[in-house]
Short mmCIF file of C-alpha atoms and ligand atoms in Angstrom, two decimals:
data_model
loop_
_atom_site.label_atom_id
_atom_site.label_comp_id
_atom_site.label_asym_id
_atom_site.label_seq_id
_atom_site.Cartn_x
_atom_site.Cartn_y
_atom_site.Cartn_z
CA MET A 1 0.29 0.07 0.12
CA ASN A 2 1.11 3.47 -0.78
CA VAL A 3 0.33 6.85 1.31
CA ILE A 4 0.65 9.88 -0.66
CA VAL A 5 0.39 13.16 1.56
CA PHE A 6 -0.43 16.20 0.18
CA ALA A 7 1.22 19.32 2.61
CA SER A 8 2.24 22.63 2.56
CA ARG A 9 1.84 25.56 5.26
CA LYS A 10 0.27 27.69 2.45
CA GLY A 11 -3.34 27.70 2.14
CA GLY A 12 -4.71 27.87 -1.58
CA SER A 13 -1.51 26.19 -3.00
CA GLY A 14 -3.40 23.35 -4.21
CA LYS A 15 -3.54 20.41 -1.84
CA SER A 16 -7.31 19.84 -1.70
CA THR A 17 -7.59 20.27 -5.72
CA LEU A 18 -4.76 17.66 -6.49
CA THR A 19 -5.91 15.42 -3.73
CA ALA A 20 -9.42 15.20 -5.32
CA HIS A 21 -8.36 15.01 -8.91
CA LEU A 22 -5.66 12.69 -8.49
CA ALA A 23 -7.94 10.08 -6.19
CA ALA A 24 -10.81 10.33 -8.93
CA HIS A 25 -8.16 9.59 -11.61
CA VAL A 26 -6.35 6.41 -9.93
CA ASN A 27 -9.39 4.82 -8.12
CA LYS A 28 -11.08 2.17 -9.88
CA ALA A 29 -12.33 -1.57 -8.64
CA SER A 30 -8.82 -3.14 -9.43
CA ARG A 31 -7.07 -0.48 -7.68
CA PRO A 32 -9.10 0.47 -4.51
CA CYS A 33 -8.14 3.92 -3.08
CA LEU A 34 -9.03 5.83 0.09
CA LEU A 35 -9.23 9.22 1.33
CA ILE A 36 -8.30 10.99 4.12
CA ASP A 37 -9.29 14.36 4.80
CA ALA A 38 -7.03 15.74 7.77
CA ASP A 39 -8.12 19.43 7.34
CA PRO A 40 -11.14 20.75 9.76
CA GLN A 41 -11.66 22.76 6.62
CA GLY A 42 -13.17 19.96 4.97
CA SER A 43 -12.92 20.86 1.56
CA LEU A 44 -11.89 17.35 0.43
CA THR A 45 -15.24 16.16 2.23
CA LEU A 46 -17.37 18.56 0.27
CA TRP A 47 -16.26 17.19 -3.01
CA HIS A 48 -16.74 13.81 -1.85
CA LYS A 49 -20.35 14.77 -0.81
CA LEU A 50 -20.98 16.33 -4.24
CA ARG A 51 -19.42 13.55 -5.83
CA GLY A 52 -22.33 11.12 -4.07
CA THR A 53 -20.93 7.62 -4.98
CA ASN A 54 -18.52 7.08 -1.88
CA GLU A 55 -15.97 6.19 -4.47
CA PRO A 56 -13.33 6.22 -3.26
CA PRO A 57 -14.23 6.09 0.37
CA LEU A 58 -13.35 8.71 2.52
CA ARG A 59 -12.32 8.99 6.04
CA THR A 60 -11.78 11.95 8.32
CA ALA A 61 -8.64 12.50 10.73
CA THR A 62 -8.12 15.17 13.56
CA ARG A 63 -5.15 14.19 15.24
CA SER A 64 -3.55 11.02 13.75
CA VAL A 65 -3.88 8.85 10.63
CA GLY A 66 -1.90 5.75 11.93
CA GLU A 67 -4.91 3.87 12.83
CA ILE A 68 -7.05 4.75 9.50
CA ILE A 69 -3.85 3.64 7.60
CA ALA A 70 -3.35 0.28 9.25
CA SER A 71 -7.23 -0.46 8.77
CA ALA A 72 -6.79 0.48 4.86
CA LYS A 73 -4.03 -2.02 4.71
CA ARG A 74 -5.93 -4.74 6.21
CA ASP A 75 -8.91 -3.96 3.66
CA GLY A 76 -6.61 -4.18 0.38
CA ILE A 77 -6.53 -0.46 -0.20
CA GLU A 78 -3.62 0.07 -2.67
CA TRP A 79 -3.37 3.77 -2.73
CA VAL A 80 -4.08 6.48 0.33
CA PHE A 81 -4.28 10.11 -0.46
CA ILE A 82 -4.16 12.39 2.38
CA ASP A 83 -5.28 15.97 2.48
CA THR A 84 -3.64 18.09 4.79
CA PRO A 85 -4.35 21.78 6.58
CA PRO A 86 -2.35 24.33 5.70
CA ASN A 87 0.16 24.51 8.85
CA LEU A 88 2.51 22.32 10.77
CA SER A 89 0.19 20.61 13.21
CA ALA A 90 0.28 17.37 14.78
CA VAL A 91 -1.83 15.78 12.28
CA VAL A 92 0.40 16.92 9.17
CA GLU A 93 3.59 15.60 10.96
CA ASP A 94 1.94 12.45 11.54
CA ALA A 95 0.59 12.13 8.09
CA ILE A 96 4.09 12.75 6.87
CA ARG A 97 5.27 10.19 8.87
CA ASN A 98 3.12 7.76 7.57
CA ALA A 99 3.65 8.55 3.81
CA THR A 100 5.58 6.91 1.13
CA MET A 101 6.03 10.10 -0.74
CA VAL A 102 4.86 13.82 -0.02
CA ILE A 103 3.79 16.12 -2.60
CA ILE A 104 3.80 19.82 -1.98
CA PRO A 105 1.76 21.92 -4.13
CA ALA A 106 3.09 25.57 -4.70
CA ARG A 107 1.69 28.45 -6.64
CA PRO A 108 4.51 29.93 -8.87
CA GLY A 109 4.91 33.21 -6.73
CA VAL A 110 7.71 34.65 -4.44
CA PHE A 111 5.55 34.13 -1.14
CA ASP A 112 4.40 30.70 -2.50
CA VAL A 113 7.78 29.70 -3.19
CA ASN A 114 9.30 30.80 0.17
CA ALA A 115 6.42 29.10 2.25
CA VAL A 116 7.21 25.50 1.06
CA GLN A 117 10.63 25.44 3.06
CA ASP A 118 9.11 24.63 6.36
CA THR A 119 7.40 21.53 4.66
CA ILE A 120 10.55 20.58 3.06
CA GLN A 121 12.30 20.60 6.51
CA THR A 122 9.85 18.49 7.99
CA CYS A 123 10.08 15.98 4.98
CA ARG A 124 13.78 15.89 5.48
CA ALA A 125 13.44 15.43 9.25
CA ASN A 126 11.30 12.43 8.74
CA ARG A 127 13.21 11.05 5.92
CA LYS A 128 10.76 11.31 3.22
CA PRO A 129 10.79 11.24 -0.40
CA TYR A 130 9.10 14.63 -1.74
CA ALA A 131 8.34 16.37 -4.62
CA ILE A 132 7.07 20.23 -5.25
CA VAL A 133 4.50 20.22 -7.84
CA LEU A 134 4.18 23.96 -9.48
CA ASN A 135 0.08 24.39 -9.52
CA GLY A 136 -2.11 27.49 -10.90
CA ALA A 137 0.61 28.09 -13.43
CA PRO A 138 -0.18 30.34 -16.36
CA ALA A 139 -0.51 28.11 -19.45
CA LEU A 140 2.46 27.36 -21.70
CA ARG A 141 2.97 29.26 -24.58
CA GLY A 142 3.37 26.95 -27.31
CA GLU A 143 6.16 24.39 -25.68
CA GLY A 144 7.56 27.34 -23.43
CA GLU A 145 6.76 27.91 -19.98
CA SER A 146 5.81 31.43 -18.46
CA ARG A 147 8.48 33.34 -16.93
CA ILE A 148 7.05 33.30 -13.52
CA VAL A 149 7.32 29.56 -13.75
CA THR A 150 10.97 29.49 -14.63
CA ILE A 151 11.54 32.07 -12.05
CA ALA A 152 10.04 29.85 -9.35
CA ARG A 153 12.08 26.90 -10.79
CA ASP A 154 15.27 28.76 -10.16
CA ALA A 155 14.35 29.84 -6.80
CA LEU A 156 13.30 26.23 -5.64
CA ALA A 157 16.73 24.97 -7.16
CA LYS A 158 18.48 27.33 -4.57
CA PHE A 159 16.78 25.21 -1.81
CA LYS A 160 17.96 22.14 -3.44
CA ALA A 161 14.47 20.97 -3.39
CA PRO A 162 13.23 18.33 -6.44
CA VAL A 163 10.47 19.73 -8.49
CA TRP A 164 8.27 17.90 -10.79
CA GLY A 165 9.27 18.90 -14.71
CA GLY A 166 5.64 19.26 -15.51
CA GLN A 167 3.11 21.83 -14.30
CA ILE A 168 -0.45 21.92 -13.13
CA THR A 169 -1.98 25.07 -15.19
CA ASN A 170 -4.68 27.37 -13.93
CA ARG A 171 -7.61 25.93 -15.49
CA ALA A 172 -11.52 26.63 -15.22
CA ASP A 173 -11.73 22.94 -15.86
CA LEU A 174 -10.38 21.94 -12.68
CA LEU A 175 -12.70 24.22 -10.47
CA MET A 176 -15.75 23.16 -12.38
CA ALA A 177 -14.96 19.49 -12.16
CA LEU A 178 -14.70 19.76 -8.19
CA GLY A 179 -18.00 21.67 -8.49
CA GLU A 180 -19.58 18.62 -9.80
CA GLY A 181 -17.70 16.24 -7.35
CA GLN A 182 -15.62 15.14 -10.48
CA GLY A 183 -11.94 14.52 -11.37
CA ALA A 184 -10.73 16.09 -14.39
CA ARG A 185 -10.95 13.01 -16.72
CA GLU A 186 -14.37 12.33 -15.60
CA TYR A 187 -15.57 16.17 -16.44
CA ALA A 188 -13.58 16.31 -19.68
CA ALA A 189 -11.81 13.00 -20.67
CA GLU A 190 -9.74 14.65 -23.62
CA GLY A 191 -8.97 17.72 -22.02
CA ARG A 192 -5.76 19.57 -21.04
CA ALA A 193 -6.77 19.48 -17.57
CA ALA A 194 -7.08 15.87 -17.77
CA TYR A 195 -3.75 15.51 -19.62
CA GLU A 196 -2.00 17.17 -17.23
CA ILE A 197 -3.49 15.45 -14.08
CA ASN A 198 -2.42 12.09 -16.15
CA ARG A 199 1.18 13.45 -16.43
CA LEU A 200 1.56 14.17 -12.84
CA TRP A 201 -0.03 10.66 -11.77
CA ALA A 202 2.64 8.95 -14.14
CA ALA A 203 5.24 11.02 -12.37
CA ILE A 204 4.07 9.92 -9.10
CA GLU A 205 3.73 6.42 -10.02
CA ARG A 206 7.33 6.34 -11.11
CA SER A 207 8.68 8.01 -7.98
CA VAL A 208 6.65 5.46 -5.99
CA LYS A 209 8.40 2.69 -8.05
CA ALA A 210 11.73 3.93 -7.46
CA ILE A 211 11.06 4.32 -3.74
CA ARG A 212 10.06 0.78 -3.73
CA GLY A 213 13.01 -0.46 -5.38
CA ALA A 214 11.08 -1.41 -8.37
CA GLY A 215 11.97 0.98 -10.95
CA SER A 216 15.19 3.20 -11.77
CA ALA A 217 15.29 6.41 -10.00
CA GLY A 218 16.60 8.01 -12.96
CA GLY A 219 13.21 9.35 -14.45
CA ALA A 220 11.45 9.99 -10.81
CA MET A 221 11.06 13.34 -9.68
CA HIS A 222 11.48 12.96 -6.01
CA LYS A 223 14.44 13.13 -3.87
CA GLN A 224 14.97 10.58 -0.99
CA ALA A 225 15.33 13.35 1.72
CA ALA A 226 18.35 12.97 3.42
N1 ADP B 1 -4.79 24.61 -11.20
C1 ADP B 1 -5.79 25.32 -10.71
N2 ADP B 1 -6.79 25.75 -11.58
C2 ADP B 1 -7.62 26.78 -11.07
N3 ADP B 1 -8.10 26.83 -9.84
C3 ADP B 1 -7.25 26.09 -8.96
C4 ADP B 1 -6.03 25.52 -9.35
N4 ADP B 1 -5.70 24.84 -8.04
C5 ADP B 1 -6.40 25.51 -7.03
N5 ADP B 1 -7.20 25.99 -7.48
C6 ADP B 1 -8.31 26.78 -6.81
O1 ADP B 1 -7.91 27.67 -6.12
C7 ADP B 1 -8.36 27.26 -4.59
C8 ADP B 1 -7.43 27.11 -3.48
O2 ADP B 1 -6.85 25.43 -3.65
P1 ADP B 1 -7.05 24.33 -2.66
O3 ADP B 1 -6.96 23.25 -3.54
O4 ADP B 1 -8.31 24.69 -2.04
O5 ADP B 1 -5.78 24.76 -1.94
P2 ADP B 1 -5.56 24.28 -0.62
O6 ADP B 1 -5.98 22.88 -0.06
O7 ADP B 1 -3.96 23.91 -0.66
O8 ADP B 1 -5.74 25.32 0.48
C9 ADP B 1 -9.61 26.58 -4.78
O9 ADP B 1 -10.71 27.34 -5.10
C10 ADP B 1 -9.06 25.68 -6.03
O10 ADP B 1 -10.31 25.07 -6.59
MG1 MG B 2 -7.31 22.51 1.16
#
């Protein structure tokens, strides 16, 4: 079983958005997933209610996630996705301690890029593999990324932080889908939002394979925190 934790001290970076879209993308009968909403704000829980199918199932956590994870393992869950509050409270630490890999979403702005440092420190202190995902980025122009994304990458390189090579663009489709309780592919299978979520998922899968020792670390986006 793999546990993917979405964490960052900054509100609005895209933790709940990416958790919902990835879980909807990954969950199927042959690949059972579980959502854990550890944020009292309950964004993921709201999306799950709008979805109305209880697929994937959702549990809420207030202080710790260990027991939920243990019972998910017994139930044969393959992927657990944990959405966390925008702080470094006990439940966030506990989620990170239980993670296979931590995804740190960040918008490509100077405040946002600076705010990832605490979360990086927590990952390093717990020796957890992690990667930053640039979210809410301006659309690519041709194949080129926008200048603000390049500036964000340069700043993150100074922290020696691993960053996913792709981006999740700021897209109304991602919001519209959430409002319907859907993921990007369910909302518009051929859309660009679905394409980007699929690419992000492929990168997470590659990293997790490498973390598990079942794939080469060469193409993986994460760094093993040391
Ligand atoms: N890539 C994106 N494109 C469009 N809207 C986005 C994107 N990422 C996040 N949002 C929107 O921005 C707001 C904050 O995102 P959210 O996922 O709630 O952040 P967090 O959980 O980190 O606080 C939400 O309204 C969300 O739907
Ligand atoms: Mg949230």
